[in-house]
XYZ file of C-alpha atoms in Angstrom:
606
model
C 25.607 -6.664 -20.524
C 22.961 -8.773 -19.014
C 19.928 -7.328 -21.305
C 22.393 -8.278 -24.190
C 21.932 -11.932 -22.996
C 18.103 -11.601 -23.339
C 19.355 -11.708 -27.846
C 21.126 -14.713 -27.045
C 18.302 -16.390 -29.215
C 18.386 -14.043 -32.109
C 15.574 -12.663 -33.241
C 15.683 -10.253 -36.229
C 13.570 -8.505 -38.403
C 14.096 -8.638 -42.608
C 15.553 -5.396 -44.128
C 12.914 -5.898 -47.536
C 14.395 -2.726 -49.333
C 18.190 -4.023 -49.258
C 19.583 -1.453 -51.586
C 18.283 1.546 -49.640
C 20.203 3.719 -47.455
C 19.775 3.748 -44.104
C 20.743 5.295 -41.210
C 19.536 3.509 -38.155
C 18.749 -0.590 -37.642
C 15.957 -2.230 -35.539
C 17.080 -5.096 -33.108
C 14.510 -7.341 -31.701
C 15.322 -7.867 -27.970
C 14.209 -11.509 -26.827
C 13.043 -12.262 -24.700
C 11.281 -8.343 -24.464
C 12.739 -6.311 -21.816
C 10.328 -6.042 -18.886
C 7.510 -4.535 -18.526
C 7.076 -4.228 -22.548
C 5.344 -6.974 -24.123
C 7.973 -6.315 -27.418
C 10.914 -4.413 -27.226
C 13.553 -3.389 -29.286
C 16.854 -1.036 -29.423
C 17.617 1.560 -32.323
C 20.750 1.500 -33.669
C 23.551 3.518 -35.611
C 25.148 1.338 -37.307
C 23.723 -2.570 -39.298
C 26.381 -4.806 -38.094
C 27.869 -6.709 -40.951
C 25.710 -10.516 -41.767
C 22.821 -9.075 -40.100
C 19.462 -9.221 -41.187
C 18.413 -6.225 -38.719
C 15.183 -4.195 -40.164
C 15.733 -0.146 -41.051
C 13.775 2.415 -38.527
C 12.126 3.274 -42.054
C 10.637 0.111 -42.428
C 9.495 -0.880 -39.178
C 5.624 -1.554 -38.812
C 3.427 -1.674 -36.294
C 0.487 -3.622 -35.659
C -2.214 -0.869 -34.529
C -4.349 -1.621 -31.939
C -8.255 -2.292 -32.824
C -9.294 0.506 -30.901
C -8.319 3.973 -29.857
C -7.701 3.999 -25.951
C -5.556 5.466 -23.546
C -2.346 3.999 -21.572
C -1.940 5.003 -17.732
C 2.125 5.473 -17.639
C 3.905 6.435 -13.894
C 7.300 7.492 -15.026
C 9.936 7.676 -12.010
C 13.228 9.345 -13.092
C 16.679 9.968 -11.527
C 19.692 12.037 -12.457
C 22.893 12.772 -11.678
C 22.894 10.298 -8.843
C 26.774 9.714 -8.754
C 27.100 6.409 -6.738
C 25.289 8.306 -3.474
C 23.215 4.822 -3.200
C 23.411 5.412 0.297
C 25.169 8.561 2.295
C 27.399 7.545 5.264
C 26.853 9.526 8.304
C 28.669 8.119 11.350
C 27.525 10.836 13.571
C 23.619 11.075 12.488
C 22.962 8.156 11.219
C 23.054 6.666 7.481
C 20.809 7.655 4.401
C 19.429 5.163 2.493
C 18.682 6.680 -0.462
C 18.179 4.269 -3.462
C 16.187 1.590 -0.830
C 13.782 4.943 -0.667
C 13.976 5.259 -4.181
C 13.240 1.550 -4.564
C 10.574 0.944 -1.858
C 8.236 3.715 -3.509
C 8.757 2.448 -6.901
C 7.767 -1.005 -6.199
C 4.695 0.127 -4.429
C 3.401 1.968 -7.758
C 3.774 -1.499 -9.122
C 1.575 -3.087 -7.282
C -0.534 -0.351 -6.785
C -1.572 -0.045 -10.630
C -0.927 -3.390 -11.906
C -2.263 -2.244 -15.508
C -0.529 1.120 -15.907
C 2.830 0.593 -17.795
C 5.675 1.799 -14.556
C 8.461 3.291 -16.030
C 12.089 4.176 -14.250
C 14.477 6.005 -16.232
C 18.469 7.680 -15.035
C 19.698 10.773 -16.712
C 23.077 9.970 -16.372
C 26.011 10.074 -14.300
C 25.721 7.362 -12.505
C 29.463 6.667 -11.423
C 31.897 9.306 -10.081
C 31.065 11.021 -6.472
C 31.308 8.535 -4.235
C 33.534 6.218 -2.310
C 32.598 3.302 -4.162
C 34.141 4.202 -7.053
C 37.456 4.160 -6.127
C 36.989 0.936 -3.766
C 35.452 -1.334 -6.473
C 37.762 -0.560 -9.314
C 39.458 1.698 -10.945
C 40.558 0.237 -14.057
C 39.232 -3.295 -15.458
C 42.391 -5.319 -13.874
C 40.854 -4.316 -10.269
C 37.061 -3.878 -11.096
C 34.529 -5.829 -9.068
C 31.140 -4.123 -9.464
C 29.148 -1.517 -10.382
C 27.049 -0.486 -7.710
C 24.914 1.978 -9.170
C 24.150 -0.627 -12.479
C 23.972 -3.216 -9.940
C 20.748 -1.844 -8.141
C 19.548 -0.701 -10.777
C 19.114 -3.824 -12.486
C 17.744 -4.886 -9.001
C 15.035 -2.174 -9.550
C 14.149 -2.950 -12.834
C 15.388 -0.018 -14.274
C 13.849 0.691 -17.556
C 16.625 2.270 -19.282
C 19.898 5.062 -18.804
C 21.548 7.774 -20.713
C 25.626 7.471 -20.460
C 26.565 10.752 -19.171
C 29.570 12.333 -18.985
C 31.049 11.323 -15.441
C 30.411 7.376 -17.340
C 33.699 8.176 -19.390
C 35.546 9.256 -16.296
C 37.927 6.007 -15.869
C 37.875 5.777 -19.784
C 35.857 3.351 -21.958
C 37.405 -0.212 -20.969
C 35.975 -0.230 -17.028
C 32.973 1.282 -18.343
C 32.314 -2.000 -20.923
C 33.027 -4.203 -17.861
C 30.147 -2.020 -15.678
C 27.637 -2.512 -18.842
C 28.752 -6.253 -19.521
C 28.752 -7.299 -15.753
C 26.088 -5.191 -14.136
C 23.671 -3.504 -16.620
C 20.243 -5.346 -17.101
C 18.786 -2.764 -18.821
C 19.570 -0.611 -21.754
C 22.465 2.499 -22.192
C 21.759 4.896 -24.680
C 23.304 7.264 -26.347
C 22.736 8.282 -29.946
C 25.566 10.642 -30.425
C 28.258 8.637 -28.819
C 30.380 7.232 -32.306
C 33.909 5.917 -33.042
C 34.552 4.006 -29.791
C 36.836 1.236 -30.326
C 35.853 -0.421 -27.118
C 32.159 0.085 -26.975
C 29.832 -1.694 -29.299
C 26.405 -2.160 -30.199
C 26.713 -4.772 -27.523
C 26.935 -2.551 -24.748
C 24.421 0.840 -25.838
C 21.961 1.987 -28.531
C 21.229 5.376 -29.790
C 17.143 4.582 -28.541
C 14.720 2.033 -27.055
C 11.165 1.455 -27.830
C 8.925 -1.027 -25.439
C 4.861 -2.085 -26.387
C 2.846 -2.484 -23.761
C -0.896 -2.854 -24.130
C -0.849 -1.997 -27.836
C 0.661 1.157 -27.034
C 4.631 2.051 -28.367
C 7.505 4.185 -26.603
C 10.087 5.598 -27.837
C 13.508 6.292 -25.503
C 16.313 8.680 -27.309
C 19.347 9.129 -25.515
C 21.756 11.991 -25.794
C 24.970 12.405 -24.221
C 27.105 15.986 -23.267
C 29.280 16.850 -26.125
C 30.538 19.881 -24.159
C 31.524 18.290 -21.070
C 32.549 14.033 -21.754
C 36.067 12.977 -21.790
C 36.969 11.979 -25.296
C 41.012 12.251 -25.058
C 40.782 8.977 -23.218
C 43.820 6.702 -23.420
C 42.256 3.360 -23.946
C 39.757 4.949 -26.547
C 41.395 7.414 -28.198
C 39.105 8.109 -31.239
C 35.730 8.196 -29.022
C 33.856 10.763 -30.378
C 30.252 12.879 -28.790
C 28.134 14.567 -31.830
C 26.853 17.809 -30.875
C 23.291 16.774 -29.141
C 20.788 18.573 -31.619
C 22.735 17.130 -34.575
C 22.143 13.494 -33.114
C 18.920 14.234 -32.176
C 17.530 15.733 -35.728
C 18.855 12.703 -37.530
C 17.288 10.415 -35.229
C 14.183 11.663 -34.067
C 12.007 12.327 -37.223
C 12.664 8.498 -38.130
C 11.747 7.128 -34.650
C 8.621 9.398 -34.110
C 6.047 8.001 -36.390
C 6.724 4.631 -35.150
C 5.827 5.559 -31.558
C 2.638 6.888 -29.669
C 4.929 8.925 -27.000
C 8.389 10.005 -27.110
C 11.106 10.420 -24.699
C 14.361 12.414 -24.804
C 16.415 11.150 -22.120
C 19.394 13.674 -21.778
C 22.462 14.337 -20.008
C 23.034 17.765 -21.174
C 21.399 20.151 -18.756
C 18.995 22.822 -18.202
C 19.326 26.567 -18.968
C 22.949 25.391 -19.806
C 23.042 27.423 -23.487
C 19.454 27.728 -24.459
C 20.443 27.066 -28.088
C 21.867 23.438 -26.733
C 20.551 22.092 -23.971
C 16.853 20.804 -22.718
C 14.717 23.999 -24.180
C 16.464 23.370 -27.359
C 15.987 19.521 -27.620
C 12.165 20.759 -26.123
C 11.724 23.345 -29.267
C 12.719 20.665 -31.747
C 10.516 17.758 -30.359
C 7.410 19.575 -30.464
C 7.829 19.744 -34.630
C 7.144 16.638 -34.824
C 3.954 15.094 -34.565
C 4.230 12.723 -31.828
C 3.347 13.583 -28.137
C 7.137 14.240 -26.082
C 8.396 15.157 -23.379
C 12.115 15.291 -21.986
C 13.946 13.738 -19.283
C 16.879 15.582 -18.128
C 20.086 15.581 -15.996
C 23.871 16.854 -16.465
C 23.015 20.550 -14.953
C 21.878 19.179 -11.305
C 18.374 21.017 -11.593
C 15.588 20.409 -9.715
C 12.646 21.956 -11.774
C 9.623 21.815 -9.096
C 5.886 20.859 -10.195
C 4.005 24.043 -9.462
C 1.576 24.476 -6.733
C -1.060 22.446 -8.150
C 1.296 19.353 -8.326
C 1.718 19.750 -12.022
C 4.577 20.756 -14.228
C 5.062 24.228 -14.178
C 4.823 26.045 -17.143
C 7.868 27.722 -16.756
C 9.242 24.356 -17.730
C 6.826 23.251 -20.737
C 7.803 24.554 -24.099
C 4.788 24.161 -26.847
C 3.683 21.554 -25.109
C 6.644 19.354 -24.307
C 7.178 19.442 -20.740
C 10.783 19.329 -19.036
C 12.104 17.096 -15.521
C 14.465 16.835 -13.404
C 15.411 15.843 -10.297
C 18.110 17.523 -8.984
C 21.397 15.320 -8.001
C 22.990 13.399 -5.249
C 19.647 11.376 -5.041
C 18.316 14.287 -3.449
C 14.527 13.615 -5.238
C 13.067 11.028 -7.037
C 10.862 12.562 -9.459
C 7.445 11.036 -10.656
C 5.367 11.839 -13.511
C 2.060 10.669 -14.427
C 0.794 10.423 -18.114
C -2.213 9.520 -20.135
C -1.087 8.806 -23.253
C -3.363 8.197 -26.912
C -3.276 5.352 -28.452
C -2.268 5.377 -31.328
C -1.080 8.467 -31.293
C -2.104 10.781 -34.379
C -2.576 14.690 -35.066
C -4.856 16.194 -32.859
C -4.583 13.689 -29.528
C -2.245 15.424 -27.052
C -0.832 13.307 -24.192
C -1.925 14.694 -20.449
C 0.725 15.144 -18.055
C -1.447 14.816 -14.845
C 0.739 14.924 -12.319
C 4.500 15.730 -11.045
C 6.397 15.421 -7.843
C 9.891 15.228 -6.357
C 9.479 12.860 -3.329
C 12.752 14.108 -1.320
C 14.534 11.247 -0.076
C 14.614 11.569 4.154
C 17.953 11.673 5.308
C 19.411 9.693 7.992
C 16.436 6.759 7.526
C 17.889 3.430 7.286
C 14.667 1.626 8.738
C 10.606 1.903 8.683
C 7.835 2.437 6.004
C 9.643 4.794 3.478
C 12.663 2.079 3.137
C 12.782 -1.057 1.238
C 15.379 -2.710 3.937
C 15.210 -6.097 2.391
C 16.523 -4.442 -0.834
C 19.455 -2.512 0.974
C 20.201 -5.981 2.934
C 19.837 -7.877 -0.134
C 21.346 -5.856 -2.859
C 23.663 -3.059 -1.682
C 24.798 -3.917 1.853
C 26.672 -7.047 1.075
C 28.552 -5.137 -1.540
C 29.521 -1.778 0.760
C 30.459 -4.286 3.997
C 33.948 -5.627 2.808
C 34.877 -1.785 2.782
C 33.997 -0.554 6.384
C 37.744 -0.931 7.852
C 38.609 1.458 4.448
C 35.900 3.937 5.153
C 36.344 4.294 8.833
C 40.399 5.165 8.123
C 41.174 8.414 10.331
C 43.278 10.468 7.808
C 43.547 13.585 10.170
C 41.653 16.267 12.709
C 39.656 19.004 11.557
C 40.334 22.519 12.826
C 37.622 23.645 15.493
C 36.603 26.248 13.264
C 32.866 27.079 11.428
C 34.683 27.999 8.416
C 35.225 24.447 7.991
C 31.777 23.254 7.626
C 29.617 22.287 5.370
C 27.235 25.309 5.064
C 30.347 27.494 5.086
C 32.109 25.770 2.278
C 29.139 25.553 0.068
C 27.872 28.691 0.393
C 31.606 30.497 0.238
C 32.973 28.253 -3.437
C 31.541 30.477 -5.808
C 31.799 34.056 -4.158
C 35.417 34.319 -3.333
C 37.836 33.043 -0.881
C 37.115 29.707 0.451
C 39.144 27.708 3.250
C 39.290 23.957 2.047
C 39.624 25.347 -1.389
C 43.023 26.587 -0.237
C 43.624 23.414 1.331
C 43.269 21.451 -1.428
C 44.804 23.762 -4.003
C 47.941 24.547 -1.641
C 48.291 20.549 -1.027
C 48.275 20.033 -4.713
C 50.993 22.806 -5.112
C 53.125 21.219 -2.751
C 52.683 17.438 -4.157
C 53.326 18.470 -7.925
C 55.622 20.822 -7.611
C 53.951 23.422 -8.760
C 54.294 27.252 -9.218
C 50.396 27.159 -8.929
C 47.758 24.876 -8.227
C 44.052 25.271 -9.270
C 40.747 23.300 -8.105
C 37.353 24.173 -9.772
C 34.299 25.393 -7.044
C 31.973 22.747 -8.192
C 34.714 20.050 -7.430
C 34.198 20.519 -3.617
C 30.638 18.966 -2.728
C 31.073 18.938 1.002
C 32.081 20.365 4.431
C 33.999 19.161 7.622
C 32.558 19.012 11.406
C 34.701 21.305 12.958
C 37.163 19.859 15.557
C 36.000 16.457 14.128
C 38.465 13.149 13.339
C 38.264 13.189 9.514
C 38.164 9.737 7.891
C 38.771 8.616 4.925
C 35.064 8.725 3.812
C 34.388 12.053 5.052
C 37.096 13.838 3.099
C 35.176 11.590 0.114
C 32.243 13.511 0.269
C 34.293 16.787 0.024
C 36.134 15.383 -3.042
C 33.916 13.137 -4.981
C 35.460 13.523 -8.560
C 38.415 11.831 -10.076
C 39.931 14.495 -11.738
C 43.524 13.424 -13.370
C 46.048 16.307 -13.211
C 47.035 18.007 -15.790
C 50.581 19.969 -15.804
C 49.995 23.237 -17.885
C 52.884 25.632 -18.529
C 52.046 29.405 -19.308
C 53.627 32.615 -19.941
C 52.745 35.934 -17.492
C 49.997 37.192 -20.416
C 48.222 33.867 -20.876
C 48.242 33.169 -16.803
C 46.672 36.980 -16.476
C 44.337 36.154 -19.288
C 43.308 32.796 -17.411
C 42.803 35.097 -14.196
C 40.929 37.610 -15.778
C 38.584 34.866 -17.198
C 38.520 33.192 -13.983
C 37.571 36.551 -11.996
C 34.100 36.852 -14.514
C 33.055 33.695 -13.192
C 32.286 35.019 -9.525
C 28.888 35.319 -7.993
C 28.711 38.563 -7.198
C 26.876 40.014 -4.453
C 24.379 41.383 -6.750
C 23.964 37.999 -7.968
C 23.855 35.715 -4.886
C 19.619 35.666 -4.860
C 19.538 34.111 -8.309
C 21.324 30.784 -7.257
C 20.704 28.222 -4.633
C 24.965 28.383 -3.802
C 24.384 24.753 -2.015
C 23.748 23.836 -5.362
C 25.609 23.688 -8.608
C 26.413 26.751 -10.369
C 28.427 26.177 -13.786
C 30.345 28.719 -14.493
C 34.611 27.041 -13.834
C 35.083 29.435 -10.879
C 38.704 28.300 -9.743
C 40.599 28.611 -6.450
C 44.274 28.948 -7.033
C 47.363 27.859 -4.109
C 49.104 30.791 -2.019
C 51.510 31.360 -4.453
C 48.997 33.507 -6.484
C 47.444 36.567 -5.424
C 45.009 39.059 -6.784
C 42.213 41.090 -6.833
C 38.737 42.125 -8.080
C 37.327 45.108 -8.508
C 33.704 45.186 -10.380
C 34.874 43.350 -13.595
C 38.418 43.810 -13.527
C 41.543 42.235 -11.632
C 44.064 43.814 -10.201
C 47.401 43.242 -8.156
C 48.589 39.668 -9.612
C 51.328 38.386 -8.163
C 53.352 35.407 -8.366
C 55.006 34.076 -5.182
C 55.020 37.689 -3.874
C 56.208 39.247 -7.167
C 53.993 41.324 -9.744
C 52.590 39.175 -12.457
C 53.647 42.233 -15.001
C 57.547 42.109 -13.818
C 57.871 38.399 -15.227
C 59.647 38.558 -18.408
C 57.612 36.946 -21.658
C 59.639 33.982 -21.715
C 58.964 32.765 -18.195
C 57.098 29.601 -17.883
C 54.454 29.204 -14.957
C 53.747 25.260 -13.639
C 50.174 25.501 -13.287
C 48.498 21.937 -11.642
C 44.962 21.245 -13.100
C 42.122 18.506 -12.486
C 41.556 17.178 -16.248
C 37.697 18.311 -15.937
C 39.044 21.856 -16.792
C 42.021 21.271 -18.589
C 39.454 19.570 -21.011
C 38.061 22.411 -21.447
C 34.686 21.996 -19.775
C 32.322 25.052 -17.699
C 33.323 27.507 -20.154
C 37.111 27.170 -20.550
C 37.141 26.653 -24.166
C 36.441 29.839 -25.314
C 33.297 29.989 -25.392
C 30.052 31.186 -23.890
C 30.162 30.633 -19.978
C 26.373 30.795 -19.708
C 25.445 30.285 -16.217
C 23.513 33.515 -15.725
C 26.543 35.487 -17.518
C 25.626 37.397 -20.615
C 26.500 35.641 -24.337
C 29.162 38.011 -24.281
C 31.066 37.117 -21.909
C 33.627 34.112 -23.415
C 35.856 32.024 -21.417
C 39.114 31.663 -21.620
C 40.215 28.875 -24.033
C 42.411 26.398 -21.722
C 42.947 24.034 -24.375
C 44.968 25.856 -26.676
C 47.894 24.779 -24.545
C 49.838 21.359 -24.351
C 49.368 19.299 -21.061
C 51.297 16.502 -19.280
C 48.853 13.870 -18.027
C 50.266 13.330 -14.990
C 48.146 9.965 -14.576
C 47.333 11.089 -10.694
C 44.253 11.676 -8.877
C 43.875 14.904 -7.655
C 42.143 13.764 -4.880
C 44.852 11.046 -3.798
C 47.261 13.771 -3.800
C 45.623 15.771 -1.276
C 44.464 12.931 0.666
C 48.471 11.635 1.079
C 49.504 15.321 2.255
C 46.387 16.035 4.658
C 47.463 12.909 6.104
C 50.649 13.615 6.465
C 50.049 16.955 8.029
C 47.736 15.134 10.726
C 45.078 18.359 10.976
C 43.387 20.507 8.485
C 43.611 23.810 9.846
C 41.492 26.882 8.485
C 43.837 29.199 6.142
C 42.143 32.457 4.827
C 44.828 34.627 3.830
C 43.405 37.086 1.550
C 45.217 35.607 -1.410
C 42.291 36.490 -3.928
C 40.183 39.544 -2.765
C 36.874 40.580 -4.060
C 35.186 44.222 -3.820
């Protein structure tokens, strides 16, 4: 990690109460990580032969007068490699030069206000890039998200849960090669690959005799930890990591940040409102920085946060996904900060990125020549690959498939699910609604980047085998998951709804009828004339085999009432078949030559 070679010089502080116990270690960074005159990272664990200080012991020098700090804090989330968005027909997107150019102009614009730039997580896993510059450490060559980043000046990241995606070794050679700034996560434990070398559990920075404090928390619901190269990785429930950490850290710090990757309104006794409702205990001005749930919570009319997104004072962010905002808060903070001085939260936007602008006064094109264009160029010949033609057909496109995923039938959905039926072999096939990010142009040549954007994730498949009752108890689960018609005003279906809704192959068929399921059959036979001991071949991305949106048995959330519990996947054994789900369907859509529309009424809803 290159902010690991600013320690080269080591720098510690003296632990003076050696025979006290402690739960979290001071490292001095040196030289200090830019734009903080001092700054250090938290950790879990005292390495053995250090001389590292304990949080409980770390002093301040106060500044000789009280005074206010001028912060601009720019924040990202949920980005997923979309550093630019290929458009062959309309023109590229440049989003992170956007992202870049207006970041750099608040820079210069307010030399003495401390600029801040923070990522919620999930960085890696939704676009091209991924796949084309490494997926495993034999074949890596770069991080392109960390790469810019570190171009920007990032100030610091959360690892979120799309990080773990290609397991823990490629993700050490991202942080090692391309981070210059810090990870953190302080409920990420047991990793045999990852060190204290490569995150922290928090940051703090000085700047102009004022502190801040950085705490990063990671998804326990939703990260990989049945990796193969890291088998004993382990994610601490967020509010567990966060209550051991944060009463330690606060006194030491005139403002503190959560910087999360765990969502909001995912289960209001876990996510955002929940870390909000602890923070403002504590006696320290706070405020959190979110991602995981793709929300964009927008400032209200008067360009402030809304209060539909402050809880007792600690206001909430985010900024969407897919680089579709940049979000910008502006703070006055105390200094120092004691009982009774309230930071101000003046000001919040989400500057929307303009799409198809590659050029002119929103861009920063010596950045994109500099920094990201040399690294996409080797790839064009990949990119521009013609895989197959696209049906002439509006059910095809992008608006259709978007707004279609989560209410029902869906035509690519079959597509993909019947393609993965056919390649594994399977009596059924499944691909989750959220999976699907994208469209086709109807009566278009597809190429390889195209079908990309309508696959983004690298889901692993997963061979499940289950018996007629637990396939029908899967189905029922799955059918509770459906936006109903009743329902459709209450979510922006574009978006990202959470709730596991799954499109099955043509070899299952059912229907729904208000909140029960009816008619299942099985390559044209009732589900209910399959004798106990039959065994159905069901093909799964790993993302839901793991148990993630709700299939673990417990609360969906999502809009759904507490009630209503998911169906618990992961009580049954699974063959990792090591293969992308997305490579799978790529190979037969190419070998098919055309993607044709098929609707075929194989799961009906009243």
């Amino acid at each position: 990690m290159k902010f690991l070679l600013f320690i080269s010089v080591a720098a510690y502080l003296i632990l003076t109460t050696a025979n006290a116990e402690q739960r979290f270690w001071v490292e001095v960074m040196d030289p200090a990580h830019d734009p903080f005159e001092r700054s250090y990272l938290i950790h879990r664990h005292k390495p053995e032969g250090s001389d590292w200080q304990a949080l409980t012991q770390f002093e301040r020098e106060l500044p000789a007068s009280e005074h206010e700090l001028e912060l601009n804090l720019f924040y990202l989330n949920d980005l997923h490699n979309k550093l630019v968005i290929p458009d062959t027909s309309q023109g590229d997107t440049y989003v992170f030069a956007q992202m870049a150019h207006r970041i750099e102009k608040a820079r210069q614009q307010s030399p003495d206000a401390l600029t801040l730039f923070l990522s919620a997580g999930d960085d890696h896993t939704g676009e091209v890039y991924d796949e084309l510059l490494g997926t495993t450490p034999d074949n890596f060559v770069i991080s392109l998200a960390y790469h810019a980043y570190s171009q920007a000046s990032m100030t610091a990241a959360v690892l979120g849960n799309h990080e773990f995606d290609r397991g823990s070794k490629i993700l050490k050679s991202k942080i090692e090669q391309d981070a210059g700034f810090p990870l953190l996560s302080a409920n990420l434990k047991r990793s045999a690959v990852l060190t204290q070398q490569h995150y922290a559990a928090a940051f703090i920075g000085d700047f102009a005799g004022a502190r801040v404090g950085i705490i990063g928390l990671t998804s326990f619901e939703d990260t990989k930890t049945n990796l193969a190269d890291d088998p004993e990785l382990y994610i601490t429930p967020q509010l567990e990591a966060l209550q051991e950490l944060a009463p330690e850290l606060a006194p030491h710090v005139d403002l503190l940040i959560a910087l999360t990757h765990i969502g909001y309104q995912t289960d209001a006794g876990t996510d955002d409102r929940a870390v909000a409702r602890y923070l403002a205990e504590l006696s320290v001005p706070a405020l959190v920085v979110g991602g995981h749930s793709h929300t964009a919570l927008y400032p209200d009319e008067q360009g402030q946060v809304d209060d539909a997104y402050i809880i007792q004072e600690v206001p909430i962010v985010q900024a969407g996904s897919w680089g579709r905002y940049l979000g910008e808060l502006n703070i006055r903070v105390p200094v120092p900060s004691k009982p009774g001085r309230q930071a101000q939260f003046k000001a919040n936007y989400l500057h929307a990125t303009q799409m198809h602008v590659t050029e002119g006064n929103l861009v920063d094109t010596a950045f994109q020549q500099q920094h990201i264009a040399p690294v996409l160029a080797a790839f064009d010949n990949v990119l521009q690959e013609v895989i197959a033609t696209a049906a002439n057909d509006p059910a095809l496109n992008t608006q259709n498939t978007l707004e279609k995923r989560y209410v029902g039938e869906m035509a690519l959905a079959n597509t993909i699910a019947d393609a993965a039926a056919v390649r594994l072999s399977a009596d059924i096939a499944a691909v989750n609604a959220s999976g699907i990010l994208a469209g086709l142009t109807p009566g278009s040549e597809v190429t390889f980047s195209d079908w990309f954007q309508v696959m983004p994730y690298a889901d692993v498949i997963h061979i499940l085998e289950l018996t007629p009752k637990h396939l029908q108890l899967m189905i029922e689960s799955n059918a509770q998951r459906l936006v109903r018609q009743d329902e459709v005003d209450q979510f922006d279906l574009t978006d990202f709804v959470s709730r596991g809704f799954l499109h099955f192959s043509n070899a299952l068929r059912y229907e729904v009828s208000g909140n029960k399921v009816k008619n299942i059959k099985v390559h044209g036979k009732p589900l209910s004339e399959y004798p106990d001991r039959h065994r159905f071949k069901l093909a799964l991305g790993d993302y839901i085999a793991n148990g993630n949106q709700g299939w673990r048995g417990d609360i969906i959330g999502t809009g759904l009432p507490e009630s209503v519990l998911g169906y618990d996947i992961t009580q049954h054994a699974t063959d990792n078949t090591g293969l992308l789900m997305r490579n799978e369907v790529t190979q037969y859509i190419r070998e098919q030559g055309v993607i044709e529309v098929i609707l075929d009424k194989r799961v009906v809803v009243d």
